[in-house]
PDB file of C-alpha atoms in Angstrom:
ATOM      1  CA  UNK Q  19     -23.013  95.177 -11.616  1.00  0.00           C
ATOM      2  CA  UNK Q  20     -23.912  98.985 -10.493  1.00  0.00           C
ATOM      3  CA  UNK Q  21     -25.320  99.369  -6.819  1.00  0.00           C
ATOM      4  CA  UNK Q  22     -28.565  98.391  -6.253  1.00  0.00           C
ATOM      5  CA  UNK Q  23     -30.623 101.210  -4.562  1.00  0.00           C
ATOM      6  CA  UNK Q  24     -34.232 100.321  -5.504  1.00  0.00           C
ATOM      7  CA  UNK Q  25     -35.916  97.448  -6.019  1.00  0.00           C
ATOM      8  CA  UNK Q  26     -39.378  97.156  -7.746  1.00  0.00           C
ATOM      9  CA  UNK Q  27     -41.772  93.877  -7.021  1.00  0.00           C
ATOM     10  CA  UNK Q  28     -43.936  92.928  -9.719  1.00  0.00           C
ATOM     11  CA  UNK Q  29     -47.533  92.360  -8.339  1.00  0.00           C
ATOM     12  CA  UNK Q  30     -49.700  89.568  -9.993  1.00  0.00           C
ATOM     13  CA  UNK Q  31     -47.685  86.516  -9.810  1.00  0.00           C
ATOM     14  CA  UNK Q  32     -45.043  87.856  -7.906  1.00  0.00           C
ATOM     15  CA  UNK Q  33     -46.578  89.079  -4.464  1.00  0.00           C
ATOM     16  CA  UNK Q  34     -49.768  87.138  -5.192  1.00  0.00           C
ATOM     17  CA  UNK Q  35     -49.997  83.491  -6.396  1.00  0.00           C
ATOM     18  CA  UNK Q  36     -49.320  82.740  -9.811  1.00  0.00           C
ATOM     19  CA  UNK Q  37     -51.888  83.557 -12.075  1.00  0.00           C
ATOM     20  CA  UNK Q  38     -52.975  80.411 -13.296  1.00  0.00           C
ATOM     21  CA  UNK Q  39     -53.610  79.720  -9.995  1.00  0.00           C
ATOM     22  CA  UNK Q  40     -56.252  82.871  -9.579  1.00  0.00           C
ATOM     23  CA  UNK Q  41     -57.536  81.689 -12.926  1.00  0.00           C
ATOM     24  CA  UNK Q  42     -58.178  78.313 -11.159  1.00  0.00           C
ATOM     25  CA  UNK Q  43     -59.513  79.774  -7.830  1.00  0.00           C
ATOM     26  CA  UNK Q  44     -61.700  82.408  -9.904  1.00  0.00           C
ATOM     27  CA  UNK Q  45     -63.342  78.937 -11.364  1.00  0.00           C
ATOM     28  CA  UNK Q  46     -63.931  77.254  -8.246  1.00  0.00           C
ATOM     29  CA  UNK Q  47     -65.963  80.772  -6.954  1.00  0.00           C
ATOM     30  CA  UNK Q  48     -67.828  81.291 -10.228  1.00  0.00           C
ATOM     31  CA  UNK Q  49     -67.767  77.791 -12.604  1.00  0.00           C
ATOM     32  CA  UNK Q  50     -65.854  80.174 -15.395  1.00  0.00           C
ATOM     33  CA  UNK Q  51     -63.158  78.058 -17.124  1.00  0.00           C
ATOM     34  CA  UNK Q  52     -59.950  80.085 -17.626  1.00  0.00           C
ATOM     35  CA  UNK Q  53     -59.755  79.900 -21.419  1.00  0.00           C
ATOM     36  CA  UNK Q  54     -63.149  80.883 -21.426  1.00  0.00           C
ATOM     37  CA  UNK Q  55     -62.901  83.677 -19.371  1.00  0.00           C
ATOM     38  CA  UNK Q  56     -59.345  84.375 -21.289  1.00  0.00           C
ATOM     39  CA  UNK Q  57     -61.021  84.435 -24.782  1.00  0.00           C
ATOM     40  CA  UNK Q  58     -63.781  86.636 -23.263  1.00  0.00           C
ATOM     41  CA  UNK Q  59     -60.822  88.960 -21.624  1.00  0.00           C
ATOM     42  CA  UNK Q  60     -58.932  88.667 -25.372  1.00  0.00           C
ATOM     43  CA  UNK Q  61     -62.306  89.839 -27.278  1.00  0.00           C
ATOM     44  CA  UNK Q  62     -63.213  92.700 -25.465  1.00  0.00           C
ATOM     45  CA  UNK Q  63     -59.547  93.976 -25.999  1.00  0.00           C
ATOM     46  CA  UNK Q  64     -59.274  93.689 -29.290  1.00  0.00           C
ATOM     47  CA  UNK Q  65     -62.459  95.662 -29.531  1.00  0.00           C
ATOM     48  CA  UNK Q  66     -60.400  98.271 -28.382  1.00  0.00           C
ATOM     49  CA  UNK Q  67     -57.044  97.213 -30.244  1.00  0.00           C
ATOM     50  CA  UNK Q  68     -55.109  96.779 -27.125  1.00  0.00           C
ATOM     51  CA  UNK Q  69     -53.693  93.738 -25.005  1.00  0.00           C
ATOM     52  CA  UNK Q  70     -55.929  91.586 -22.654  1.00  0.00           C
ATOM     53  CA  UNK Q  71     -56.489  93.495 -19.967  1.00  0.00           C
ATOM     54  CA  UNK Q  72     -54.846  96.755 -21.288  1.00  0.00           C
ATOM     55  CA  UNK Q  73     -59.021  98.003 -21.120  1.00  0.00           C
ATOM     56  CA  UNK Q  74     -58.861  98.029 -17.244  1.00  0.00           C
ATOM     57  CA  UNK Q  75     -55.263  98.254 -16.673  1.00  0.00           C
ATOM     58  CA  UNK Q  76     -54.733 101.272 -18.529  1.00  0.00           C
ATOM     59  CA  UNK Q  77     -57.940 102.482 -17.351  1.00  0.00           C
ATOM     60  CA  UNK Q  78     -59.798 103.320 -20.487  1.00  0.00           C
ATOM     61  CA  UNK Q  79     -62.795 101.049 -18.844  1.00  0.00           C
ATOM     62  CA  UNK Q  80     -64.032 101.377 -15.451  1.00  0.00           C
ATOM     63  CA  UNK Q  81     -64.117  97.491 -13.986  1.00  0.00           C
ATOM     64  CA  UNK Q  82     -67.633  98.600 -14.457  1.00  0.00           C
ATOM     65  CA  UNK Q  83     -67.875  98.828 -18.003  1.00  0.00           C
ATOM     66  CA  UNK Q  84     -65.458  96.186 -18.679  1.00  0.00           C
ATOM     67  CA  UNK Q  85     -67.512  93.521 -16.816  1.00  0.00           C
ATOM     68  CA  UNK Q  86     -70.711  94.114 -18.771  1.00  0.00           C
ATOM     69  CA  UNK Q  87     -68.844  93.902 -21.943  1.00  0.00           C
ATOM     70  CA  UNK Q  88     -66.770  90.496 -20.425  1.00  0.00           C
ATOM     71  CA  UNK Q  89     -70.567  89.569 -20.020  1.00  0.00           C
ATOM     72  CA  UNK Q  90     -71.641  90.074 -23.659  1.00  0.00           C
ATOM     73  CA  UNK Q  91     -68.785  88.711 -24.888  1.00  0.00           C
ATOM     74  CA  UNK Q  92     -69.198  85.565 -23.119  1.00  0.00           C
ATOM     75  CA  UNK Q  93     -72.841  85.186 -24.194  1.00  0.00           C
ATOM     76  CA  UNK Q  94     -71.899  86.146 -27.892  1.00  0.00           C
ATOM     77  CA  UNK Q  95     -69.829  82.758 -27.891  1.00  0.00           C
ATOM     78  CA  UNK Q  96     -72.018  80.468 -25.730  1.00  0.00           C
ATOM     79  CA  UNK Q  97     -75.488  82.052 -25.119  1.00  0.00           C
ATOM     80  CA  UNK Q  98     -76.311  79.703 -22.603  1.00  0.00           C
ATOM     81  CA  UNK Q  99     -73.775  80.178 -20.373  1.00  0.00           C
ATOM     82  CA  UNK Q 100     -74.316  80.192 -16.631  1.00  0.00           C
ATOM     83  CA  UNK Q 101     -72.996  83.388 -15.207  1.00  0.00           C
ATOM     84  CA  UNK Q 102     -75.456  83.076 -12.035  1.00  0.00           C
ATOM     85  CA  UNK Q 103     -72.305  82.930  -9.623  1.00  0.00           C
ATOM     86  CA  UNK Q 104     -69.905  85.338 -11.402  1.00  0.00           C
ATOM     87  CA  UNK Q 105     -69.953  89.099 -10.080  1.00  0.00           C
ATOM     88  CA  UNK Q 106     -68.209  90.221 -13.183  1.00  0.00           C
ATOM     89  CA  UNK Q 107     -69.408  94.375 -12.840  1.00  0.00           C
ATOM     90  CA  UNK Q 108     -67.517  94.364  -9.226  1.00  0.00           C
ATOM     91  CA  UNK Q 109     -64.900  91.461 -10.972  1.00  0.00           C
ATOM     92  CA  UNK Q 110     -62.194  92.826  -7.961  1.00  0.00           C
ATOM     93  CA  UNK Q 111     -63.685  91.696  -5.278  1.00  0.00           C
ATOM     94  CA  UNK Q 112     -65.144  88.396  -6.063  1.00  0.00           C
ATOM     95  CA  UNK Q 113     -61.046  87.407  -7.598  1.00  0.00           C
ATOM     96  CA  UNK Q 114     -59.596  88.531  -4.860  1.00  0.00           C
ATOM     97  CA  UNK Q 115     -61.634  87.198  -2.153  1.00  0.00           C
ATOM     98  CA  UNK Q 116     -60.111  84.364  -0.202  1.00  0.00           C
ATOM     99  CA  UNK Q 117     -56.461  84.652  -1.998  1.00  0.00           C
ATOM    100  CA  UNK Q 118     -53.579  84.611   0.378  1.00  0.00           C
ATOM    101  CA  UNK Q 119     -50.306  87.030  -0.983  1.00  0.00           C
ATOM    102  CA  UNK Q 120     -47.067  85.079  -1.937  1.00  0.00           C
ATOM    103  CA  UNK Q 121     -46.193  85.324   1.986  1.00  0.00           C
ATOM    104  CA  UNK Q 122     -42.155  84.690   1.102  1.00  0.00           C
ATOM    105  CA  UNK Q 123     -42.115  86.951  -1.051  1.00  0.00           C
ATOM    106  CA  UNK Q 124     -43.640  89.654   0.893  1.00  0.00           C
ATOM    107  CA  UNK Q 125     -41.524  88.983   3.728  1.00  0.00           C
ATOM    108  CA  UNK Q 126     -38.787  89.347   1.524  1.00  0.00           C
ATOM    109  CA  UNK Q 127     -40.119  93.140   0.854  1.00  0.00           C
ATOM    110  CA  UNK Q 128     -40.163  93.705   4.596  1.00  0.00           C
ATOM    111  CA  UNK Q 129     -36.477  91.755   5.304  1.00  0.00           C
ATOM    112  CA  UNK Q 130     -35.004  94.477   2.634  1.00  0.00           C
ATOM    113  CA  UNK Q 131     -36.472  97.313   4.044  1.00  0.00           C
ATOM    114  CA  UNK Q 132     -35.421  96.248   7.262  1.00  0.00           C
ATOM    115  CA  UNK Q 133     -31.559  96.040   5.681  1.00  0.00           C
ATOM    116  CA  UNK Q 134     -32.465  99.837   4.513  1.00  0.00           C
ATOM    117  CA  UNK Q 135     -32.887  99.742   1.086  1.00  0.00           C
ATOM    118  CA  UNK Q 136     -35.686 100.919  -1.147  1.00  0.00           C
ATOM    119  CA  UNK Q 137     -38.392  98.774  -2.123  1.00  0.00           C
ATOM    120  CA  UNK Q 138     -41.444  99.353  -4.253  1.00  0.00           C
ATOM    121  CA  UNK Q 139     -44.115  97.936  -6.172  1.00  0.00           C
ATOM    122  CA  UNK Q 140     -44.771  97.951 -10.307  1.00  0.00           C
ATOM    123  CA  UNK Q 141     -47.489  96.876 -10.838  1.00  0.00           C
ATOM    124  CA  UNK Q 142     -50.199  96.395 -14.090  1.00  0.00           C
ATOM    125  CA  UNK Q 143     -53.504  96.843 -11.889  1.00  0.00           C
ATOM    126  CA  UNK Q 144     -57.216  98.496 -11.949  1.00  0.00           C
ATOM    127  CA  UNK Q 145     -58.391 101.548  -9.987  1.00  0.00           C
ATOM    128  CA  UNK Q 146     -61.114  99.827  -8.448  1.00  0.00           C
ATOM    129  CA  UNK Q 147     -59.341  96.846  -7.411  1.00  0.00           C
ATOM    130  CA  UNK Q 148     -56.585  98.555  -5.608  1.00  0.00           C
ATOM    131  CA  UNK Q 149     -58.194  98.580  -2.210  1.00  0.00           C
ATOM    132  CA  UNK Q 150     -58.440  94.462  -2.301  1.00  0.00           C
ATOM    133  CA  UNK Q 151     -55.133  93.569  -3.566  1.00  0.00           C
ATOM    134  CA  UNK Q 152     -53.387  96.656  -1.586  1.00  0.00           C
ATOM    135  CA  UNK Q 153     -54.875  95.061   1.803  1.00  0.00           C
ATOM    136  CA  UNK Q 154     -54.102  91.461   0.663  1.00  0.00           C
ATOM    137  CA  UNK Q 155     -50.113  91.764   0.623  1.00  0.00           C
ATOM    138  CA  UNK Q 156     -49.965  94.424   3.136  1.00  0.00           C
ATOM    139  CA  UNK Q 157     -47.046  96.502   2.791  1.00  0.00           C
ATOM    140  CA  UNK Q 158     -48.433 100.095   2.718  1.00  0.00           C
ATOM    141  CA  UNK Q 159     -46.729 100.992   5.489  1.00  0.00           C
ATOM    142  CA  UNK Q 160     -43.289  99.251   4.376  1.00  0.00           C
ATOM    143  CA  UNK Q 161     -42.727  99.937   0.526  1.00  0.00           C
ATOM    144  CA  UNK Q 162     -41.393 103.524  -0.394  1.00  0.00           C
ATOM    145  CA  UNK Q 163     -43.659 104.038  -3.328  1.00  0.00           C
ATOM    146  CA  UNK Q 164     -46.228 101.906  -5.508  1.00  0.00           C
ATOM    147  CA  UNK Q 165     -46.562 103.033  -9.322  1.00  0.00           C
ATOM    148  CA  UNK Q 166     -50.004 101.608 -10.763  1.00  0.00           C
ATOM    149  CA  UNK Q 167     -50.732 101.273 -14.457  1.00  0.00           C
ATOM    150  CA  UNK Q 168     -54.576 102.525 -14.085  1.00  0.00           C
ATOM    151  CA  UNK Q 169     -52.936 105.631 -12.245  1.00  0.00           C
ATOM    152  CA  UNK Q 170     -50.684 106.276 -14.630  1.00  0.00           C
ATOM    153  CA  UNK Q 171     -52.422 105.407 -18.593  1.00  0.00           C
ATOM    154  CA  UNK Q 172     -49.438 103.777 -19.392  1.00  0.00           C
ATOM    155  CA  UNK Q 173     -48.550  99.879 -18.656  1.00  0.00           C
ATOM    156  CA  UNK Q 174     -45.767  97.516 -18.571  1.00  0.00           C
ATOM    157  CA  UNK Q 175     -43.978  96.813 -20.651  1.00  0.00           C
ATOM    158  CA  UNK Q 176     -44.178 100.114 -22.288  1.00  0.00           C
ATOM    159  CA  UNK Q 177     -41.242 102.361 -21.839  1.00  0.00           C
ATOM    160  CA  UNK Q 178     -43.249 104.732 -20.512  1.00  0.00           C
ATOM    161  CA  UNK Q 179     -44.347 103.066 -17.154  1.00  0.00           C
ATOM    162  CA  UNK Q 180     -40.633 102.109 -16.387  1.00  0.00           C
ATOM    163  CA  UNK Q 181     -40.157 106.075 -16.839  1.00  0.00           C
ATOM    164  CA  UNK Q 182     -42.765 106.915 -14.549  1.00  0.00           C
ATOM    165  CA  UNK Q 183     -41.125 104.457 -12.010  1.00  0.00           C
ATOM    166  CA  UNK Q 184     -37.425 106.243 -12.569  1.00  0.00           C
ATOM    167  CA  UNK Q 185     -38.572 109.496 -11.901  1.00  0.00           C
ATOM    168  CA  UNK Q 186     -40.392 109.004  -9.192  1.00  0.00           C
ATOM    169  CA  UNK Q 187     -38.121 107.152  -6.998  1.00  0.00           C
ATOM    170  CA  UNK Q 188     -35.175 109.407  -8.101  1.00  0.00           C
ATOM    171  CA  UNK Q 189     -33.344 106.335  -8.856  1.00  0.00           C
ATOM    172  CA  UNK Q 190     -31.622 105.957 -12.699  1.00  0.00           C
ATOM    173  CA  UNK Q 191     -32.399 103.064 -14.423  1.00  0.00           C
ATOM    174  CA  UNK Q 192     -29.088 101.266 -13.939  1.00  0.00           C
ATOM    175  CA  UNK Q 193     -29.306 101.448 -10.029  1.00  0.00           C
ATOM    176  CA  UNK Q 194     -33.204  99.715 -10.300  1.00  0.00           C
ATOM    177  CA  UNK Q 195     -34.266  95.780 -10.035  1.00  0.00           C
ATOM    178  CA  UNK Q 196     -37.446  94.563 -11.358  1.00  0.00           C
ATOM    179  CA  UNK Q 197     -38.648  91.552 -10.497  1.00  0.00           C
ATOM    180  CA  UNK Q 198     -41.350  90.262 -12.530  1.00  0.00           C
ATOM    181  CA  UNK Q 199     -42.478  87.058 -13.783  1.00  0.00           C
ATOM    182  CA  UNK Q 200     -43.537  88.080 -17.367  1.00  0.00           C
ATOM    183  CA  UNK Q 201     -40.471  87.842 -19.665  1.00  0.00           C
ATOM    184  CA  UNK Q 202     -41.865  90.981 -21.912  1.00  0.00           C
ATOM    185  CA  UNK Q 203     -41.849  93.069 -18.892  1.00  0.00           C
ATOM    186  CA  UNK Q 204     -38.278  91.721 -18.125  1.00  0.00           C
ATOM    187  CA  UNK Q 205     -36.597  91.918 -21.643  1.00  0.00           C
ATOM    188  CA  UNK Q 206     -38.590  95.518 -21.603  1.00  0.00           C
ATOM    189  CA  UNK Q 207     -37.091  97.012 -18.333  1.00  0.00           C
ATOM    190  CA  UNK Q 208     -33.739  94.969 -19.506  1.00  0.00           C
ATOM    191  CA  UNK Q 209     -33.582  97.065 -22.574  1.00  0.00           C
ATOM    192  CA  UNK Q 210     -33.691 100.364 -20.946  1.00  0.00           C
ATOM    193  CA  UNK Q 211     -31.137  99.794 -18.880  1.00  0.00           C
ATOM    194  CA  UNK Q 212     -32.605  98.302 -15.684  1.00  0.00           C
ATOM    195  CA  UNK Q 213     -31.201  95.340 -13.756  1.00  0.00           C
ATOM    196  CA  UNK Q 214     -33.507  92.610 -13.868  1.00  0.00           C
ATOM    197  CA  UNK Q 215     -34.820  89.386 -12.106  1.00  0.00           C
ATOM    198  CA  UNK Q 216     -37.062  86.923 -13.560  1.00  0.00           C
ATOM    199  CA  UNK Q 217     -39.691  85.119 -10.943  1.00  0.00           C
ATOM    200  CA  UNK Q 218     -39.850  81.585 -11.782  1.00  0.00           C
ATOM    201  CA  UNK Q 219     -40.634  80.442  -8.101  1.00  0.00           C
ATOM    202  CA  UNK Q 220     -40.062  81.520  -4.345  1.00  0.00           C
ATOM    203  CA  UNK Q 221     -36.875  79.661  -3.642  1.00  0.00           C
ATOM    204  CA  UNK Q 222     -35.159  81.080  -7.251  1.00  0.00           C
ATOM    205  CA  UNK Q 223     -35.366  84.118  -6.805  1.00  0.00           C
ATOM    206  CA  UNK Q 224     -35.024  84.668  -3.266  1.00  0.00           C
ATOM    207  CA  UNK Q 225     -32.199  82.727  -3.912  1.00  0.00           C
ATOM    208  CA  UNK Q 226     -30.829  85.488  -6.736  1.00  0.00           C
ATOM    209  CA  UNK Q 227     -32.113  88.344  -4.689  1.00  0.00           C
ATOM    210  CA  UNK Q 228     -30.425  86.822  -1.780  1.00  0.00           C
ATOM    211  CA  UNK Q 229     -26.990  86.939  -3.429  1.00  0.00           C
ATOM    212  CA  UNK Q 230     -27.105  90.264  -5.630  1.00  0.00           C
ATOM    213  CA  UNK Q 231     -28.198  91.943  -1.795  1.00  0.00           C
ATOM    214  CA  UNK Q 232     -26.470  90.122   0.762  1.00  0.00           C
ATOM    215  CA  UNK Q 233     -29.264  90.127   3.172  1.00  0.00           C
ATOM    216  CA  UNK Q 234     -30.717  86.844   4.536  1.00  0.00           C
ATOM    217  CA  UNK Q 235     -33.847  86.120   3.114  1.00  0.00           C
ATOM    218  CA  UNK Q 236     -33.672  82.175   2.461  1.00  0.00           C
ATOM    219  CA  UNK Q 237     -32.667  80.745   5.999  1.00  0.00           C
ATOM    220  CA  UNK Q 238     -34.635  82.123   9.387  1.00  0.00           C
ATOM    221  CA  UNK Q 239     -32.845  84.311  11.330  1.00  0.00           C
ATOM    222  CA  UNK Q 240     -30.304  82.549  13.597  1.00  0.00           C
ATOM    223  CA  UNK Q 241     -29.742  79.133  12.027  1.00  0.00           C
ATOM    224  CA  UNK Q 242     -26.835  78.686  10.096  1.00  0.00           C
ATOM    225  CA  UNK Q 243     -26.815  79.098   6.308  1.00  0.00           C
TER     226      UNK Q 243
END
C-alpha cells in the first residue's frame, strides 16, 4: 500500500451517530416516522431528478425552500398529518439539537493529528446547517481542511467532489483514505484510485485505521496493548 498522507472522515454516520439513529432521535423531537419523513425527503428529489437530499446537499434549495416543499409533500400523502412540533423551514437546528458526535471517532481525528498527519473532513452537508454540526464534533481548530458538498455543487459520490478534495489538499489520490460508511461513496473514491475504509462501527475501524497508521487509537495511552 502507498503512504498514507491524508486522511478524509466522512461526516454523517461517521463523526456523528449513525443515521438511523438521527432518524430515530428526529422522531422523538417532532413525532415524524423515518420512512415518512424518507418518502417525503425521496419526493421532493425526484421533483428535481436528483438523489434524496441531493436538493440541499448540492445546494440547489436553501434548507428554506426545501422544508416548505418537505411540508407539502408530507401533506400531499397524509393531509392530516401533525407537523405542530416539526421546525422543518430551520430543519438544521431542530436535527441537530441534543446529538452528541461519535466521540471515538473524533478523538481518533485529534490522536492522528497529534502523530502529524493530515486529517480532514468530506462531507455531503447543507450551507445552513454547517454552523450546528461544525460546533457539534469540534475539530475546527484540529482538521487541515473540510470540503462541503453545498460549497462545492458537486456531492459524493460523484467524481467530481473527490477532485475537489485532491486538489485542495495537494495530496494524489493514491496517498488519500476515506472513511465513510456509505459503500457508493467507498466503491466511488475506490475507483479513482483512493485508499479506502468502510465504517461499520467504532471498534472496526479504529481497529483498521489503527493498523494501516500505527498510532494508538484503540487502547488509552499507557496501558499495554
Amino acid at each position: 500500500m502507498s503512504d498514507l498522507k491524508f486522511i478524509w472522515f466522512d461526516f454523517g454516520g461517521v463523526l456523528s451517530p449513525p443515521i438511523p439513529a438521527l432518524f430515530e432521535q428526529y422522531q422523538v423531537k417532532t413525532g415524524l416516522a423515518p420512512r415518512v419523513l424518507q418518502q417525503a425527503m425521496s419526493d421532493v428529489a425526484e421533483e428535481l431528478g436528483v438523489p434524496m437530499l441531493a436538493p440541499v446537499e448540492s445546494a440547489l434549495l436553501t434548507e428554506k425552500e426545501w422544508g416548505q416543499r418537505l411540508e407539502l409533500a408530507l401533506r400531499r400523502r397524509d393531509p392530516q398529518i401533525d407537523l405542530s412540533r416539526a421546525r422543518l423551514q430551520t430543519f438544521g437546528e431542530h436535527w441537530f439539537a441534543g446529538v452528541p458526535a461519535n466521540a471515538p471517532l473524533v478523538a481518533a481525528v485529534r490522536a492522528l493529528k497529534r502523530a502529524g498527519l493530515r486529517v480532514g473532513i468530506l462531507t455531503n452537508n447543507v450551507v445552513e446547517w454547517e454552523q450546528h454540526w461544525r460546533a457539534m464534533v469540534g475539530l475546527d481548530e484540529v482538521v487541515d481542511l473540510i470540503v462541503d458538498s453545498s460549497r462545492e455543487g458537486t456531492r459524493k459520490p460523484e467524481a467530481a467532489f473527490f477532485e475537489v478534495a485532491t486538489a485542495r489538499s495537494g495530496v494524489s489520490a493514491a496517498d488519500s483514505l476515506l472513511i465513510d460508511d456509505v459503500a457508493e461513496n467507498i466503491d466511488a473514491a475506490a475507483a479513482l484510485g483512493w485508499q479506502v475504509l468502510h465504517f461499520i462501527d467504532n471498534h472496526q475501524a479504529l481497529a483498521q485505521l489503527q493498523r494501516l497508521t500505527g498510532v494508538n487509537l484503540l487502547q488509552p495511552v499507557g496501558e499495554p496493548a
